[in-house]
PDB file of C-alpha atoms in Angstrom:
ATOM      1  CA  MET A 133      -0.122   0.057  -0.008  1.00 40.00           C
ATOM      2  CA  ARG A 134       2.895   2.483   0.960  1.00 41.00           C
ATOM      3  CA  GLN A 135       4.345   1.721  -2.412  1.00 40.00           C
ATOM      4  CA  THR A 136       1.083   2.106  -4.264  1.00 41.00           C
ATOM      5  CA  SER A 137       0.773   5.624  -2.624  1.00 43.00           C
ATOM      6  CA  GLN A 138       4.297   6.779  -3.576  1.00 41.00           C
ATOM      7  CA  ILE A 139       3.449   5.622  -6.909  1.00 36.00           C
ATOM      8  CA  SER A 140       0.263   7.667  -7.063  1.00 43.00           C
ATOM      9  CA  LYS A 141       2.133  10.664  -5.838  1.00 41.00           C
ATOM     10  CA  LEU A 142       4.865  10.359  -8.336  1.00 35.00           C
ATOM     11  CA  THR A 143       2.006   9.829 -11.044  1.00 40.00           C
ATOM     12  CA  SER A 144       0.409  13.097  -9.687  1.00 44.00           C
ATOM     13  CA  VAL A 145       3.611  15.017  -9.635  1.00 38.00           C
ATOM     14  CA  THR A 146       4.482  13.694 -13.103  1.00 39.00           C
ATOM     15  CA  SER A 147       1.104  14.704 -14.317  1.00 44.00           C
ATOM     16  CA  VAL A 148       1.512  18.410 -12.929  1.00 37.00           C
ATOM     17  CA  SER A 149       4.936  18.696 -14.200  1.00 42.00           C
ATOM     18  CA  ALA A 150       3.713  17.736 -17.774  1.00 40.00           C
ATOM     19  CA  SER A 151       0.892  20.388 -17.347  1.00 43.00           C
ATOM     20  CA  LEU A 152       3.416  22.778 -16.326  1.00 36.00           C
ATOM     21  CA  ALA A 153       5.722  21.999 -19.430  1.00 39.00           C
ATOM     22  CA  ALA A 154       2.640  21.941 -21.789  1.00 39.00           C
ATOM     23  CA  SER A 155       1.542  25.370 -20.639  1.00 42.00           C
ATOM     24  CA  PHE A 156       4.975  26.925 -20.909  1.00 36.00           C
ATOM     25  CA  PHE A 157       5.124  25.406 -24.260  1.00 37.00           C
ATOM     26  CA  LEU A 158       1.966  27.137 -25.130  1.00 35.00           C
ATOM     27  CA  ALA A 159       3.066  30.235 -23.693  1.00 39.00           C
ATOM     28  CA  MET A 160       6.300  30.472 -25.574  1.00 38.00           C
ATOM     29  CA  THR A 161       4.717  29.500 -28.908  1.00 40.00           C
ATOM     30  CA  SER A 162       2.272  32.247 -28.322  1.00 40.00           C
ATOM     31  CA  PHE A 163       5.139  34.627 -27.421  1.00 36.00           C
ATOM     32  CA  SER A 164       7.103  33.354 -30.435  1.00 41.00           C
ATOM     33  CA  GLY A 165       3.977  34.219 -32.799  1.00 42.00           C
ATOM     34  CA  VAL A 166       3.972  37.624 -31.248  1.00 38.00           C
ATOM     35  CA  VAL A 167       7.628  38.266 -32.173  1.00 38.00           C
ATOM     36  CA  SER A 168       7.052  36.749 -35.644  1.00 39.00           C
ATOM     37  CA  ALA A 169       3.980  38.934 -36.396  1.00 40.00           C
ATOM     38  CA  ALA A 170       6.279  42.041 -35.091  1.00 42.00           C
ATOM     39  CA  ASP A 171       9.453  40.942 -37.079  1.00 47.00           C
ATOM     40  CA  PRO A 172       8.622  42.317 -40.673  1.00 47.00           C
ATOM     41  CA  ALA A 173       8.066  46.024 -39.301  1.00 47.00           C
ATOM     42  CA  PRO A 174      11.751  46.552 -38.346  1.00 47.00           C
ATOM     43  CA  ALA A 175      12.546  45.095 -41.805  1.00 47.00           C
ATOM     44  CA  ALA A 176      10.094  47.665 -43.489  1.00 46.00           C
ATOM     45  CA  ALA A 177      11.908  50.579 -42.033  1.00 46.00           C
ATOM     46  CA  PRO A 178      14.857  50.499 -44.410  1.00 44.00           C
ATOM     47  CA  MET A 179      12.337  50.161 -47.256  1.00 45.00           C
ATOM     48  CA  VAL A 180      10.408  53.388 -45.884  1.00 43.00           C
ATOM     49  CA  GLU A 181      13.882  55.057 -45.341  1.00 46.00           C
ATOM     50  CA  ALA A 182      14.942  53.992 -48.945  1.00 43.00           C
ATOM     51  CA  ALA A 183      11.896  55.409 -50.381  1.00 46.00           C
ATOM     52  CA  ALA A 184      12.225  58.776 -48.729  1.00 51.00           C
ATOM     53  CA  LYS A 185      15.692  59.418 -50.364  1.00 53.00           C
ATOM     54  CA  PRO A 186      15.276  61.025 -53.808  1.00 56.00           C
ATOM     55  CA  VAL A 187      16.713  59.140 -56.626  1.00 52.00           C
ATOM     56  CA  VAL A 188      19.643  61.168 -58.237  1.00 51.00           C
ATOM     57  CA  PRO A 189      20.162  60.565 -61.825  1.00 59.00           C
ATOM     58  CA  GLY A 190      23.591  59.970 -63.097  1.00 66.00           C
ATOM     59  CA  LYS A 191      25.758  62.974 -64.679  1.00 66.00           C
ATOM     60  CA  PRO A 192      25.429  62.708 -68.519  1.00 74.00           C
ATOM     61  CA  LYS A 193      28.652  61.916 -69.943  1.00 93.00           C
ATOM     62  CA  ALA A 194      30.606  64.259 -72.307  1.00 97.00           C
ATOM     63  CA  ASP A 195      30.084  63.418 -75.989  1.00 98.00           C
ATOM     64  CA  PRO A 196      32.926  64.255 -78.147  1.00 98.00           C
ATOM     65  CA  ALA A 197      31.071  63.559 -81.350  1.00 98.00           C
ATOM     66  CA  VAL A 198      28.227  65.939 -80.274  1.00 98.00           C
ATOM     67  CA  GLY A 199      30.825  68.419 -79.251  1.00 98.00           C
ATOM     68  CA  GLU A 200      32.550  68.503 -82.822  1.00 98.00           C
ATOM     69  CA  ALA A 201      29.195  69.141 -84.570  1.00 98.00           C
ATOM     70  CA  LEU A 202      28.703  72.088 -82.195  1.00 98.00           C
ATOM     71  CA  TYR A 203      32.074  73.210 -82.414  1.00 98.00           C
ATOM     72  CA  SER A 204      32.213  73.027 -86.362  1.00 98.00           C
ATOM     73  CA  ASN A 205      28.944  74.143 -87.345  1.00 98.00           C
ATOM     74  CA  GLY A 206      27.256  75.860 -84.246  1.00 98.00           C
ATOM     75  CA  ASP A 207      23.315  75.365 -83.795  1.00 98.00           C
ATOM     76  CA  ALA A 208      21.310  78.403 -85.714  1.00 97.00           C
ATOM     77  CA  SER A 209      18.163  77.234 -83.850  1.00 98.00           C
ATOM     78  CA  ARG A 210      19.844  78.156 -80.496  1.00 97.00           C
ATOM     79  CA  GLY A 211      21.948  81.185 -81.784  1.00 96.00           C
ATOM     80  CA  VAL A 212      25.235  79.204 -81.238  1.00 97.00           C
ATOM     81  CA  THR A 213      28.163  80.374 -83.371  1.00 96.00           C
ATOM     82  CA  ALA A 214      30.735  77.660 -84.566  1.00 98.00           C
ATOM     83  CA  CYS A 215      34.009  77.556 -82.632  1.00 98.00           C
ATOM     84  CA  LEU A 216      36.073  76.927 -85.732  1.00 97.00           C
ATOM     85  CA  THR A 217      35.290  80.390 -86.993  1.00 96.00           C
ATOM     86  CA  CYS A 218      37.929  81.617 -84.599  1.00 97.00           C
ATOM     87  CA  HIS A 219      39.768  78.792 -82.956  1.00 98.00           C
ATOM     88  CA  GLY A 220      40.174  77.150 -86.355  1.00 98.00           C
ATOM     89  CA  PRO A 221      39.546  73.544 -87.565  1.00 97.00           C
ATOM     90  CA  LYS A 222      40.187  70.897 -84.833  1.00 98.00           C
ATOM     91  CA  GLY A 223      41.190  73.875 -82.340  1.00 98.00           C
ATOM     92  CA  GLN A 224      44.348  74.883 -84.558  1.00 97.00           C
ATOM     93  CA  SER A 225      43.862  78.591 -84.668  1.00 97.00           C
ATOM     94  CA  ALA A 226      45.481  80.591 -87.363  1.00 96.00           C
ATOM     95  CA  THR A 227      46.264  83.656 -85.451  1.00 96.00           C
ATOM     96  CA  PRO A 228      47.549  84.654 -82.133  1.00 96.00           C
ATOM     97  CA  ALA A 229      44.412  86.781 -81.327  1.00 96.00           C
ATOM     98  CA  TRP A 230      42.572  83.333 -80.679  1.00 97.00           C
ATOM     99  CA  PRO A 231      43.961  80.778 -78.655  1.00 98.00           C
ATOM    100  CA  LYS A 232      45.294  77.302 -79.932  1.00 98.00           C
ATOM    101  CA  LEU A 233      42.767  74.609 -78.075  1.00 98.00           C
ATOM    102  CA  ALA A 234      43.689  71.473 -79.563  1.00 98.00           C
ATOM    103  CA  GLY A 235      44.849  69.131 -77.027  1.00 97.00           C
ATOM    104  CA  GLN A 236      43.845  71.421 -73.921  1.00 98.00           C
ATOM    105  CA  HIS A 237      42.610  69.582 -70.884  1.00 98.00           C
ATOM    106  CA  ALA A 238      38.811  69.364 -71.170  1.00 98.00           C
ATOM    107  CA  ALA A 239      38.110  70.341 -67.412  1.00 97.00           C
ATOM    108  CA  TYR A 240      40.225  73.655 -67.911  1.00 97.00           C
ATOM    109  CA  ILE A 241      38.397  74.572 -71.131  1.00 98.00           C
ATOM    110  CA  ALA A 242      34.853  73.918 -69.517  1.00 98.00           C
ATOM    111  CA  LYS A 243      36.072  76.090 -66.559  1.00 97.00           C
ATOM    112  CA  GLN A 244      36.892  78.943 -68.953  1.00 98.00           C
ATOM    113  CA  LEU A 245      33.466  78.585 -70.893  1.00 98.00           C
ATOM    114  CA  LYS A 246      31.853  78.677 -67.575  1.00 98.00           C
ATOM    115  CA  ASN A 247      33.576  81.517 -66.230  1.00 98.00           C
ATOM    116  CA  TYR A 248      32.641  83.465 -69.590  1.00 98.00           C
ATOM    117  CA  LYS A 249      28.952  82.658 -68.877  1.00 98.00           C
ATOM    118  CA  ASP A 250      28.769  83.804 -65.310  1.00 97.00           C
ATOM    119  CA  GLY A 251      31.087  86.810 -66.003  1.00 96.00           C
ATOM    120  CA  THR A 252      34.071  85.907 -63.881  1.00 96.00           C
ATOM    121  CA  ARG A 253      36.307  86.053 -66.877  1.00 97.00           C
ATOM    122  CA  ALA A 254      35.439  89.022 -68.889  1.00 96.00           C
ATOM    123  CA  ASN A 255      35.750  89.235 -72.818  1.00 96.00           C
ATOM    124  CA  PRO A 256      32.754  90.747 -74.842  1.00 95.00           C
ATOM    125  CA  ILE A 257      33.110  88.242 -77.696  1.00 96.00           C
ATOM    126  CA  MET A 258      33.542  84.872 -75.517  1.00 98.00           C
ATOM    127  CA  MET A 259      30.928  86.194 -73.014  1.00 98.00           C
ATOM    128  CA  GLY A 260      28.239  86.276 -76.009  1.00 96.00           C
ATOM    129  CA  MET A 261      29.401  83.123 -77.228  1.00 97.00           C
ATOM    130  CA  ALA A 262      29.338  81.140 -74.040  1.00 98.00           C
ATOM    131  CA  ALA A 263      25.728  82.767 -73.070  1.00 98.00           C
ATOM    132  CA  THR A 264      24.105  80.194 -75.617  1.00 97.00           C
ATOM    133  CA  LEU A 265      25.703  77.035 -74.243  1.00 98.00           C
ATOM    134  CA  THR A 266      24.324  74.939 -71.637  1.00 98.00           C
ATOM    135  CA  GLU A 267      26.772  73.046 -69.294  1.00 98.00           C
ATOM    136  CA  GLN A 268      26.316  69.798 -71.318  1.00 98.00           C
ATOM    137  CA  ASP A 269      27.461  71.697 -74.375  1.00 98.00           C
ATOM    138  CA  MET A 270      30.383  72.968 -72.750  1.00 98.00           C
ATOM    139  CA  ASN A 271      31.499  69.666 -71.674  1.00 98.00           C
ATOM    140  CA  ASN A 272      30.943  68.184 -74.985  1.00 98.00           C
ATOM    141  CA  ILE A 273      33.167  70.700 -76.743  1.00 98.00           C
ATOM    142  CA  SER A 274      35.671  70.324 -74.325  1.00 98.00           C
ATOM    143  CA  ALA A 275      35.670  66.694 -74.751  1.00 98.00           C
ATOM    144  CA  TYR A 276      36.101  67.076 -78.354  1.00 98.00           C
ATOM    145  CA  LEU A 277      38.854  69.494 -78.225  1.00 98.00           C
ATOM    146  CA  ALA A 278      40.900  67.597 -75.515  1.00 98.00           C
ATOM    147  CA  SER A 279      40.937  64.542 -77.924  1.00 98.00           C
ATOM    148  CA  GLN A 280      42.530  66.540 -80.638  1.00 98.00           C
ATOM    149  CA  PRO A 281      46.584  66.409 -81.275  1.00 97.00           C
ATOM    150  CA  ALA A 282      48.275  68.909 -79.167  1.00 95.00           C
ATOM    151  CA  SER A 283      49.404  72.210 -80.808  1.00 90.00           C
ATOM    152  CA  GLN A 284      52.834  72.610 -81.620  1.00 91.00           C
ATOM    153  CA  GLY A 285      54.907  75.956 -81.613  1.00 94.00           C
ATOM    154  CA  VAL A 286      58.506  77.366 -81.686  1.00 95.00           C
ATOM    155  CA  ALA A 287      60.242  80.091 -79.505  1.00 96.00           C
ATOM    156  CA  GLN A 288      60.991  82.997 -81.675  1.00 96.00           C
ATOM    157  CA  ASN A 289      63.116  85.363 -80.004  1.00 96.00           C
ATOM    158  CA  LYS A 290      66.907  84.045 -79.368  1.00 96.00           C
ATOM    159  CA  ASP A 291      67.602  87.071 -77.256  1.00 97.00           C
ATOM    160  CA  THR A 292      65.323  86.194 -74.355  1.00 98.00           C
ATOM    161  CA  ILE A 293      65.327  82.153 -74.647  1.00 97.00           C
ATOM    162  CA  ASP A 294      67.581  82.074 -71.587  1.00 98.00           C
ATOM    163  CA  LEU A 295      65.598  84.339 -69.448  1.00 98.00           C
ATOM    164  CA  GLY A 296      62.178  82.667 -70.312  1.00 98.00           C
ATOM    165  CA  GLN A 297      63.729  79.199 -69.647  1.00 98.00           C
ATOM    166  CA  SER A 298      65.105  80.503 -66.294  1.00 98.00           C
ATOM    167  CA  ILE A 299      61.671  81.739 -65.233  1.00 98.00           C
ATOM    168  CA  TYR A 300      59.846  78.857 -66.389  1.00 98.00           C
ATOM    169  CA  ARG A 301      62.013  76.261 -64.839  1.00 98.00           C
ATOM    170  CA  GLY A 302      63.448  77.940 -61.774  1.00 98.00           C
ATOM    171  CA  GLY A 303      61.088  80.767 -61.202  1.00 98.00           C
ATOM    172  CA  ILE A 304      62.424  84.172 -59.764  1.00 98.00           C
ATOM    173  CA  ALA A 305      63.411  83.674 -56.133  1.00 98.00           C
ATOM    174  CA  ALA A 306      64.234  87.356 -55.435  1.00 98.00           C
ATOM    175  CA  LYS A 307      60.727  88.227 -56.243  1.00 98.00           C
ATOM    176  CA  GLY A 308      58.928  85.248 -54.962  1.00 98.00           C
ATOM    177  CA  VAL A 309      57.997  83.876 -58.670  1.00 98.00           C
ATOM    178  CA  PRO A 310      57.427  80.044 -58.493  1.00 98.00           C
ATOM    179  CA  ALA A 311      58.748  77.991 -61.190  1.00 98.00           C
ATOM    180  CA  CYS A 312      56.092  77.774 -64.080  1.00 98.00           C
ATOM    181  CA  ALA A 313      56.928  74.096 -64.542  1.00 98.00           C
ATOM    182  CA  ALA A 314      55.832  73.281 -61.010  1.00 97.00           C
ATOM    183  CA  CYS A 315      51.966  73.386 -62.234  1.00 97.00           C
ATOM    184  CA  HIS A 316      52.444  73.538 -66.007  1.00 98.00           C
ATOM    185  CA  SER A 317      54.985  70.651 -66.036  1.00 97.00           C
ATOM    186  CA  PRO A 318      58.301  70.485 -67.353  1.00 97.00           C
ATOM    187  CA  THR A 319      57.012  69.876 -70.980  1.00 97.00           C
ATOM    188  CA  GLY A 320      54.439  72.542 -70.913  1.00 97.00           C
ATOM    189  CA  ALA A 321      51.766  69.809 -70.681  1.00 97.00           C
ATOM    190  CA  GLY A 322      50.025  70.969 -67.862  1.00 96.00           C
ATOM    191  CA  ILE A 323      48.353  68.939 -64.933  1.00 92.00           C
ATOM    192  CA  PRO A 324      44.752  67.993 -66.140  1.00 89.00           C
ATOM    193  CA  SER A 325      41.827  69.285 -64.101  1.00 83.00           C
ATOM    194  CA  GLN A 326      44.111  71.952 -62.333  1.00 88.00           C
ATOM    195  CA  TYR A 327      46.457  73.568 -64.659  1.00 96.00           C
ATOM    196  CA  PRO A 328      46.284  74.412 -68.459  1.00 97.00           C
ATOM    197  CA  ARG A 329      48.626  73.040 -71.207  1.00 97.00           C
ATOM    198  CA  MET A 330      51.091  75.963 -72.040  1.00 98.00           C
ATOM    199  CA  GLY A 331      53.311  74.181 -74.623  1.00 97.00           C
ATOM    200  CA  GLY A 332      52.591  74.966 -78.338  1.00 97.00           C
ATOM    201  CA  GLN A 333      50.518  78.005 -77.381  1.00 98.00           C
ATOM    202  CA  TRP A 334      50.926  81.370 -79.149  1.00 98.00           C
ATOM    203  CA  ALA A 335      53.571  83.467 -77.333  1.00 98.00           C
ATOM    204  CA  GLU A 336      51.399  86.740 -78.042  1.00 98.00           C
ATOM    205  CA  TYR A 337      48.266  85.376 -76.573  1.00 98.00           C
ATOM    206  CA  ASN A 338      50.267  84.013 -73.294  1.00 98.00           C
ATOM    207  CA  ALA A 339      51.524  87.445 -72.880  1.00 98.00           C
ATOM    208  CA  VAL A 340      48.427  89.197 -73.124  1.00 98.00           C
ATOM    209  CA  GLN A 341      47.047  86.884 -70.732  1.00 98.00           C
ATOM    210  CA  LEU A 342      49.918  87.466 -68.117  1.00 98.00           C
ATOM    211  CA  LEU A 343      49.292  91.159 -68.888  1.00 98.00           C
ATOM    212  CA  ALA A 344      45.443  90.754 -67.964  1.00 98.00           C
ATOM    213  CA  PHE A 345      46.160  89.122 -64.752  1.00 98.00           C
ATOM    214  CA  ARG A 346      48.715  91.648 -63.730  1.00 98.00           C
ATOM    215  CA  GLU A 347      46.095  94.539 -64.484  1.00 97.00           C
ATOM    216  CA  GLY A 348      43.455  92.939 -62.999  1.00 97.00           C
ATOM    217  CA  THR A 349      41.155  92.622 -66.227  1.00 96.00           C
ATOM    218  CA  ARG A 350      41.260  88.688 -65.884  1.00 97.00           C
ATOM    219  CA  LYS A 351      40.262  87.695 -62.519  1.00 96.00           C
ATOM    220  CA  ASN A 352      39.396  84.059 -62.520  1.00 96.00           C
ATOM    221  CA  SER A 353      42.609  82.761 -60.993  1.00 97.00           C
ATOM    222  CA  ALA A 354      43.839  84.380 -57.979  1.00 97.00           C
ATOM    223  CA  GLN A 355      47.216  82.352 -58.108  1.00 97.00           C
ATOM    224  CA  MET A 356      48.012  83.649 -61.539  1.00 98.00           C
ATOM    225  CA  THR A 357      47.146  87.267 -60.530  1.00 98.00           C
ATOM    226  CA  THR A 358      49.613  86.939 -57.604  1.00 98.00           C
ATOM    227  CA  ILE A 359      52.119  85.775 -59.599  1.00 98.00           C
ATOM    228  CA  ALA A 360      51.795  88.181 -62.646  1.00 98.00           C
ATOM    229  CA  THR A 361      51.887  91.191 -60.477  1.00 98.00           C
ATOM    230  CA  LYS A 362      55.457  90.205 -59.721  1.00 98.00           C
ATOM    231  CA  LEU A 363      56.458  89.920 -63.509  1.00 98.00           C
ATOM    232  CA  SER A 364      57.837  92.857 -65.647  1.00 98.00           C
ATOM    233  CA  ASP A 365      56.564  93.446 -69.383  1.00 98.00           C
ATOM    234  CA  GLN A 366      60.095  91.776 -70.503  1.00 98.00           C
ATOM    235  CA  GLU A 367      59.635  88.890 -68.218  1.00 98.00           C
ATOM    236  CA  MET A 368      56.191  88.124 -69.452  1.00 98.00           C
ATOM    237  CA  LYS A 369      57.249  88.289 -73.055  1.00 98.00           C
ATOM    238  CA  ALA A 370      60.283  86.136 -72.424  1.00 98.00           C
ATOM    239  CA  VAL A 371      58.420  83.276 -70.622  1.00 98.00           C
ATOM    240  CA  ALA A 372      55.703  83.379 -72.939  1.00 98.00           C
ATOM    241  CA  ASP A 373      57.883  83.061 -76.042  1.00 98.00           C
ATOM    242  CA  TYR A 374      59.820  80.067 -74.272  1.00 98.00           C
ATOM    243  CA  MET A 375      56.398  78.137 -73.477  1.00 98.00           C
ATOM    244  CA  ALA A 376      55.451  78.263 -77.115  1.00 98.00           C
ATOM    245  CA  GLY A 377      58.353  76.244 -78.121  1.00 97.00           C
ATOM    246  CA  LEU A 378      57.555  73.461 -75.197  1.00 97.00           C
ATOM    247  CA  HIS A 379      56.323  70.065 -76.058  1.00 93.00           C
TER     248      HIS A 379
END
């Protein structure tokens, strides 16, 4: 009887334990269902955040072929004049009045066109030309010119070649003038996106630009304004002539 009583008690305890285990399992299952139901909410948050961010379209790429057509023919429907008229076929101008643009860095050409349009670089003719161009037009034309063979030139003045070379290669320490080669490179090729190509450019054109920087009529490069204010007319002409023969 005692053994039977103990078995009965054990059975009772076992039943209670089983009942508690079942209850705990049901509770955990119910809790799991609640968590599962809540799970999608955090996952949806990034989607809402992504939807809130505006889609930024990619910047249109420059098209040299379109740039060539605009450079050579202009666009009468928009009042765009062909650049070829002054700067020559493929950017090879025939006169020092207009700079050679063949092989010039695209970023530099685009910047100058933008400066003409916004008035930070003054030139009555070029300001009128740039006024009708869109930013995409400027990039297309610049890409076309940059793809052309670089211009070639020759230094003309034998009397100033040494002075010009000295300034370009070593600057003028006594005046605080840095070497031109530091920015425009030893060969005059310039540093893309920062400094223009000088090699092969018309000497007369470069001399006029240095004078414009010195006198404040060209104001779109604080660095060049500072340098030009320290150069004499003779030094400007000498270094401009020397640069014309670089390649």
